[in-house]
């Protein structure tokens, strides 16, 4: 399990914002923790006047994705959700990330590829194919080039109960988020005949 500590935001010369984040392994496994996902919510001061996520850079992560969650009355970002991929070497058990501005953000490939008939979510080793419309969410799962499952039925989790979809009401899906760290496909509506 990963833990995260954040210091308060402060300004340094040449940067509008500088926040240090320490991500650490809570249990020493004796192994490097490579390509681990971490999500962090960070408050930003109204004085930073950062308006867009392309002004932010998380130094020390291999991939980063930002989402604005709230804004100050002056339009500056108040809360930002950061999803990142990090490598934590075993000898240190922790890494320090720096949220800042003034540097070119790294560019990463997008996880989801949208086609006319659906979406392909590619994590590298595993690919998920999702039809835009139909009775189920997953049409195929492929792991390292080998097709494992096709036309997979699914159920919806509502609270603590699983609810199977109604066979008479096909579903329609849309891509809500797409970035180098995560992609979100949601049910847009039930298609009734």
mmCIF file of C-alpha atoms in Angstrom:
data_model
loop_
_atom_site.group_PDB
_atom_site.id
_atom_site.type_symbol
_atom_site.label_atom_id
_atom_site.label_comp_id
_atom_site.label_asym_id
_atom_site.label_seq_id
_atom_site.Cartn_x
_atom_site.Cartn_y
_atom_site.Cartn_z
ATOM 1 C CA UNK A 1 0.000 0.000 0.000
ATOM 2 C CA UNK A 2 1.292 3.444 -0.915
ATOM 3 C CA UNK A 3 1.105 6.465 1.376
ATOM 4 C CA UNK A 4 1.482 10.111 0.516
ATOM 5 C CA UNK A 5 2.380 13.246 2.475
ATOM 6 C CA UNK A 6 2.209 16.751 1.036
ATOM 7 C CA UNK A 7 3.830 19.935 2.247
ATOM 8 C CA UNK A 8 2.066 23.272 1.881
ATOM 9 C CA UNK A 9 2.274 25.192 -1.364
ATOM 10 C CA UNK A 10 4.877 27.902 -1.608
ATOM 11 C CA UNK A 11 6.424 29.940 -4.377
ATOM 12 C CA UNK A 12 10.066 29.719 -5.419
ATOM 13 C CA UNK A 13 12.030 31.823 -7.868
ATOM 14 C CA UNK A 14 11.068 30.907 -11.428
ATOM 15 C CA UNK A 15 8.040 28.888 -10.356
ATOM 16 C CA UNK A 16 4.485 29.961 -9.564
ATOM 17 C CA UNK A 17 3.963 26.927 -7.346
ATOM 18 C CA UNK A 18 6.082 24.382 -5.554
ATOM 19 C CA UNK A 19 4.591 21.530 -3.510
ATOM 20 C CA UNK A 20 6.589 18.529 -2.342
ATOM 21 C CA UNK A 21 4.837 15.169 -2.115
ATOM 22 C CA UNK A 22 6.423 12.105 -0.506
ATOM 23 C CA UNK A 23 5.084 8.766 -1.767
ATOM 24 C CA UNK A 24 6.235 5.797 0.291
ATOM 25 C CA UNK A 25 5.736 2.072 0.592
ATOM 26 C CA UNK A 26 3.976 1.419 3.915
ATOM 27 C CA UNK A 27 5.055 -2.226 4.056
ATOM 28 C CA UNK A 28 8.638 -3.099 3.134
ATOM 29 C CA UNK A 29 8.360 -5.905 0.569
ATOM 30 C CA UNK A 30 12.028 -6.047 -0.361
ATOM 31 C CA UNK A 31 11.110 -5.349 -3.990
ATOM 32 C CA UNK A 32 11.131 -2.282 -6.201
ATOM 33 C CA UNK A 33 7.623 -0.976 -6.742
ATOM 34 C CA UNK A 34 7.556 -0.128 -10.441
ATOM 35 C CA UNK A 35 4.784 1.550 -12.434
ATOM 36 C CA UNK A 36 2.555 1.971 -9.357
ATOM 37 C CA UNK A 37 -0.547 4.160 -9.585
ATOM 38 C CA UNK A 38 -1.096 6.881 -6.997
ATOM 39 C CA UNK A 39 -3.928 9.430 -6.706
ATOM 40 C CA UNK A 40 -3.451 12.651 -4.775
ATOM 41 C CA UNK A 41 -5.806 15.588 -4.172
ATOM 42 C CA UNK A 42 -3.916 18.882 -3.794
ATOM 43 C CA UNK A 43 -5.309 22.269 -2.696
ATOM 44 C CA UNK A 44 -3.775 25.254 -4.470
ATOM 45 C CA UNK A 45 -3.733 28.813 -3.082
ATOM 46 C CA UNK A 46 -5.860 31.431 -4.829
ATOM 47 C CA UNK A 47 -2.718 33.547 -5.151
ATOM 48 C CA UNK A 48 -1.145 30.971 -7.494
ATOM 49 C CA UNK A 49 -3.558 32.136 -10.229
ATOM 50 C CA UNK A 50 -3.104 28.819 -12.051
ATOM 51 C CA UNK A 51 -6.060 28.638 -14.438
ATOM 52 C CA UNK A 52 -5.397 25.491 -16.489
ATOM 53 C CA UNK A 53 -3.949 22.062 -15.820
ATOM 54 C CA UNK A 54 -1.422 22.450 -18.624
ATOM 55 C CA UNK A 55 0.355 24.927 -16.314
ATOM 56 C CA UNK A 56 1.079 22.109 -13.814
ATOM 57 C CA UNK A 57 3.935 19.607 -13.858
ATOM 58 C CA UNK A 58 4.492 16.713 -11.426
ATOM 59 C CA UNK A 59 8.246 16.176 -11.474
ATOM 60 C CA UNK A 60 9.308 12.631 -10.544
ATOM 61 C CA UNK A 61 6.394 10.646 -11.986
ATOM 62 C CA UNK A 62 6.618 8.597 -15.173
ATOM 63 C CA UNK A 63 3.057 9.501 -16.285
ATOM 64 C CA UNK A 64 0.668 12.129 -14.896
ATOM 65 C CA UNK A 65 -2.951 13.095 -15.438
ATOM 66 C CA UNK A 66 -4.747 16.068 -13.836
ATOM 67 C CA UNK A 67 -8.393 16.846 -13.184
ATOM 68 C CA UNK A 68 -9.720 20.168 -11.864
ATOM 69 C CA UNK A 69 -12.120 19.502 -8.970
ATOM 70 C CA UNK A 70 -12.837 23.057 -7.734
ATOM 71 C CA UNK A 71 -11.977 26.684 -8.528
ATOM 72 C CA UNK A 72 -11.521 29.859 -6.481
ATOM 73 C CA UNK A 73 -13.872 32.822 -7.181
ATOM 74 C CA UNK A 74 -11.044 34.416 -9.211
ATOM 75 C CA UNK A 75 -11.058 31.352 -11.538
ATOM 76 C CA UNK A 76 -7.781 29.901 -10.254
ATOM 77 C CA UNK A 77 -7.674 26.155 -9.584
ATOM 78 C CA UNK A 78 -8.541 25.453 -5.948
ATOM 79 C CA UNK A 79 -8.333 21.628 -5.883
ATOM 80 C CA UNK A 80 -6.654 19.381 -8.432
ATOM 81 C CA UNK A 81 -6.799 15.586 -8.516
ATOM 82 C CA UNK A 82 -3.527 14.093 -9.711
ATOM 83 C CA UNK A 83 -3.305 10.514 -10.964
ATOM 84 C CA UNK A 84 0.294 9.463 -11.496
ATOM 85 C CA UNK A 85 2.456 6.436 -12.202
ATOM 86 C CA UNK A 86 5.561 6.279 -10.003
ATOM 87 C CA UNK A 87 8.561 4.009 -9.447
ATOM 88 C CA UNK A 88 9.636 3.469 -5.829
ATOM 89 C CA UNK A 89 13.045 1.797 -5.481
ATOM 90 C CA UNK A 90 13.239 -0.679 -2.589
ATOM 91 C CA UNK A 91 16.441 0.803 -1.153
ATOM 92 C CA UNK A 92 14.700 4.130 -0.489
ATOM 93 C CA UNK A 93 11.130 2.961 0.123
ATOM 94 C CA UNK A 94 9.941 6.449 -0.887
ATOM 95 C CA UNK A 95 10.212 9.073 -3.589
ATOM 96 C CA UNK A 96 9.650 12.806 -3.497
ATOM 97 C CA UNK A 97 7.483 14.309 -6.206
ATOM 98 C CA UNK A 98 7.284 18.036 -6.887
ATOM 99 C CA UNK A 99 4.155 19.754 -8.162
ATOM 100 C CA UNK A 100 5.331 22.875 -9.904
ATOM 101 C CA UNK A 101 4.995 25.094 -12.965
ATOM 102 C CA UNK A 102 7.511 26.475 -15.415
ATOM 103 C CA UNK A 103 8.579 23.214 -17.027
ATOM 104 C CA UNK A 104 7.263 21.412 -20.079
ATOM 105 C CA UNK A 105 4.875 18.647 -18.944
ATOM 106 C CA UNK A 106 5.709 15.112 -20.111
ATOM 107 C CA UNK A 107 3.529 13.756 -22.872
ATOM 108 C CA UNK A 108 2.154 10.253 -22.613
ATOM 109 C CA UNK A 109 0.048 8.047 -24.797
ATOM 110 C CA UNK A 110 -3.678 7.902 -24.141
ATOM 111 C CA UNK A 111 -5.049 4.649 -22.712
ATOM 112 C CA UNK A 112 -8.301 4.682 -24.709
ATOM 113 C CA UNK A 113 -8.649 4.691 -28.464
ATOM 114 C CA UNK A 114 -12.123 5.516 -29.747
ATOM 115 C CA UNK A 115 -13.450 3.905 -32.946
ATOM 116 C CA UNK A 116 -16.889 3.986 -34.595
ATOM 117 C CA UNK A 117 -17.982 0.718 -32.967
ATOM 118 C CA UNK A 118 -16.411 1.161 -29.529
ATOM 119 C CA UNK A 119 -13.347 1.773 -27.394
ATOM 120 C CA UNK A 120 -10.039 -0.039 -26.990
ATOM 121 C CA UNK A 121 -8.436 0.456 -23.578
ATOM 122 C CA UNK A 122 -4.764 -0.524 -23.811
ATOM 123 C CA UNK A 123 -2.753 -0.751 -20.576
ATOM 124 C CA UNK A 124 0.265 -2.263 -22.318
ATOM 125 C CA UNK A 125 -0.132 -5.922 -21.352
ATOM 126 C CA UNK A 126 -3.933 -6.027 -21.272
ATOM 127 C CA UNK A 127 -6.416 -4.678 -23.818
ATOM 128 C CA UNK A 128 -10.133 -4.270 -23.117
ATOM 129 C CA UNK A 129 -12.579 -3.815 -25.987
ATOM 130 C CA UNK A 130 -15.847 -2.051 -25.149
ATOM 131 C CA UNK A 131 -18.697 -1.708 -27.628
ATOM 132 C CA UNK A 132 -20.423 1.684 -27.721
ATOM 133 C CA UNK A 133 -23.824 -0.003 -27.607
ATOM 134 C CA UNK A 134 -25.002 -3.446 -26.612
ATOM 135 C CA UNK A 135 -26.071 -5.753 -23.799
ATOM 136 C CA UNK A 136 -22.707 -5.853 -22.007
ATOM 137 C CA UNK A 137 -19.754 -3.627 -21.291
ATOM 138 C CA UNK A 138 -16.824 -5.829 -22.346
ATOM 139 C CA UNK A 139 -16.758 -7.393 -25.786
ATOM 140 C CA UNK A 140 -13.217 -8.799 -25.439
ATOM 141 C CA UNK A 141 -10.189 -9.011 -23.114
ATOM 142 C CA UNK A 142 -6.731 -9.721 -24.532
ATOM 143 C CA UNK A 143 -3.681 -10.374 -22.338
ATOM 144 C CA UNK A 144 -0.247 -10.187 -23.988
ATOM 145 C CA UNK A 145 -1.742 -10.923 -27.410
ATOM 146 C CA UNK A 146 -3.913 -13.858 -26.298
ATOM 147 C CA UNK A 147 -7.696 -13.418 -26.452
ATOM 148 C CA UNK A 148 -9.108 -14.627 -23.144
ATOM 149 C CA UNK A 149 -12.742 -13.634 -23.021
ATOM 150 C CA UNK A 150 -15.314 -12.497 -25.557
ATOM 151 C CA UNK A 151 -18.859 -11.129 -25.167
ATOM 152 C CA UNK A 152 -18.672 -10.920 -21.400
ATOM 153 C CA UNK A 153 -21.889 -10.408 -19.435
ATOM 154 C CA UNK A 154 -21.608 -7.995 -16.537
ATOM 155 C CA UNK A 155 -23.507 -6.575 -13.621
ATOM 156 C CA UNK A 156 -23.798 -3.104 -12.172
ATOM 157 C CA UNK A 157 -22.709 -2.415 -8.625
ATOM 158 C CA UNK A 158 -25.209 -0.134 -6.889
ATOM 159 C CA UNK A 159 -24.314 0.310 -3.229
ATOM 160 C CA UNK A 160 -23.690 -3.152 -1.815
ATOM 161 C CA UNK A 161 -25.912 -4.983 -4.297
ATOM 162 C CA UNK A 162 -25.156 -6.285 -7.773
ATOM 163 C CA UNK A 163 -27.869 -5.572 -10.300
ATOM 164 C CA UNK A 164 -27.775 -7.385 -13.667
ATOM 165 C CA UNK A 165 -28.627 -5.273 -16.697
ATOM 166 C CA UNK A 166 -32.062 -5.734 -18.237
ATOM 167 C CA UNK A 167 -31.728 -7.792 -21.442
ATOM 168 C CA UNK A 168 -34.469 -5.745 -23.104
ATOM 169 C CA UNK A 169 -32.585 -2.463 -22.559
ATOM 170 C CA UNK A 170 -29.236 -2.341 -24.413
ATOM 171 C CA UNK A 171 -26.713 0.112 -23.002
ATOM 172 C CA UNK A 172 -24.842 3.017 -24.565
ATOM 173 C CA UNK A 173 -21.339 3.931 -23.364
ATOM 174 C CA UNK A 174 -19.237 7.079 -23.602
ATOM 175 C CA UNK A 175 -15.622 7.960 -22.896
ATOM 176 C CA UNK A 176 -15.516 10.485 -20.013
ATOM 177 C CA UNK A 177 -11.788 10.678 -19.302
ATOM 178 C CA UNK A 178 -8.776 9.622 -21.298
ATOM 179 C CA UNK A 179 -5.170 10.104 -20.335
ATOM 180 C CA UNK A 180 -1.868 8.312 -19.866
ATOM 181 C CA UNK A 181 -2.789 7.091 -16.332
ATOM 182 C CA UNK A 182 -6.491 6.271 -16.484
ATOM 183 C CA UNK A 183 -9.471 6.207 -18.789
ATOM 184 C CA UNK A 184 -13.103 6.268 -17.637
ATOM 185 C CA UNK A 185 -15.898 4.746 -19.728
ATOM 186 C CA UNK A 186 -19.378 5.320 -18.337
ATOM 187 C CA UNK A 187 -22.894 4.192 -19.110
ATOM 188 C CA UNK A 188 -24.467 7.106 -20.966
ATOM 189 C CA UNK A 189 -28.037 5.766 -21.174
ATOM 190 C CA UNK A 190 -30.170 2.707 -21.626
ATOM 191 C CA UNK A 191 -31.491 2.341 -25.119
ATOM 192 C CA UNK A 192 -35.138 1.375 -24.939
ATOM 193 C CA UNK A 193 -36.998 -0.026 -27.896
#
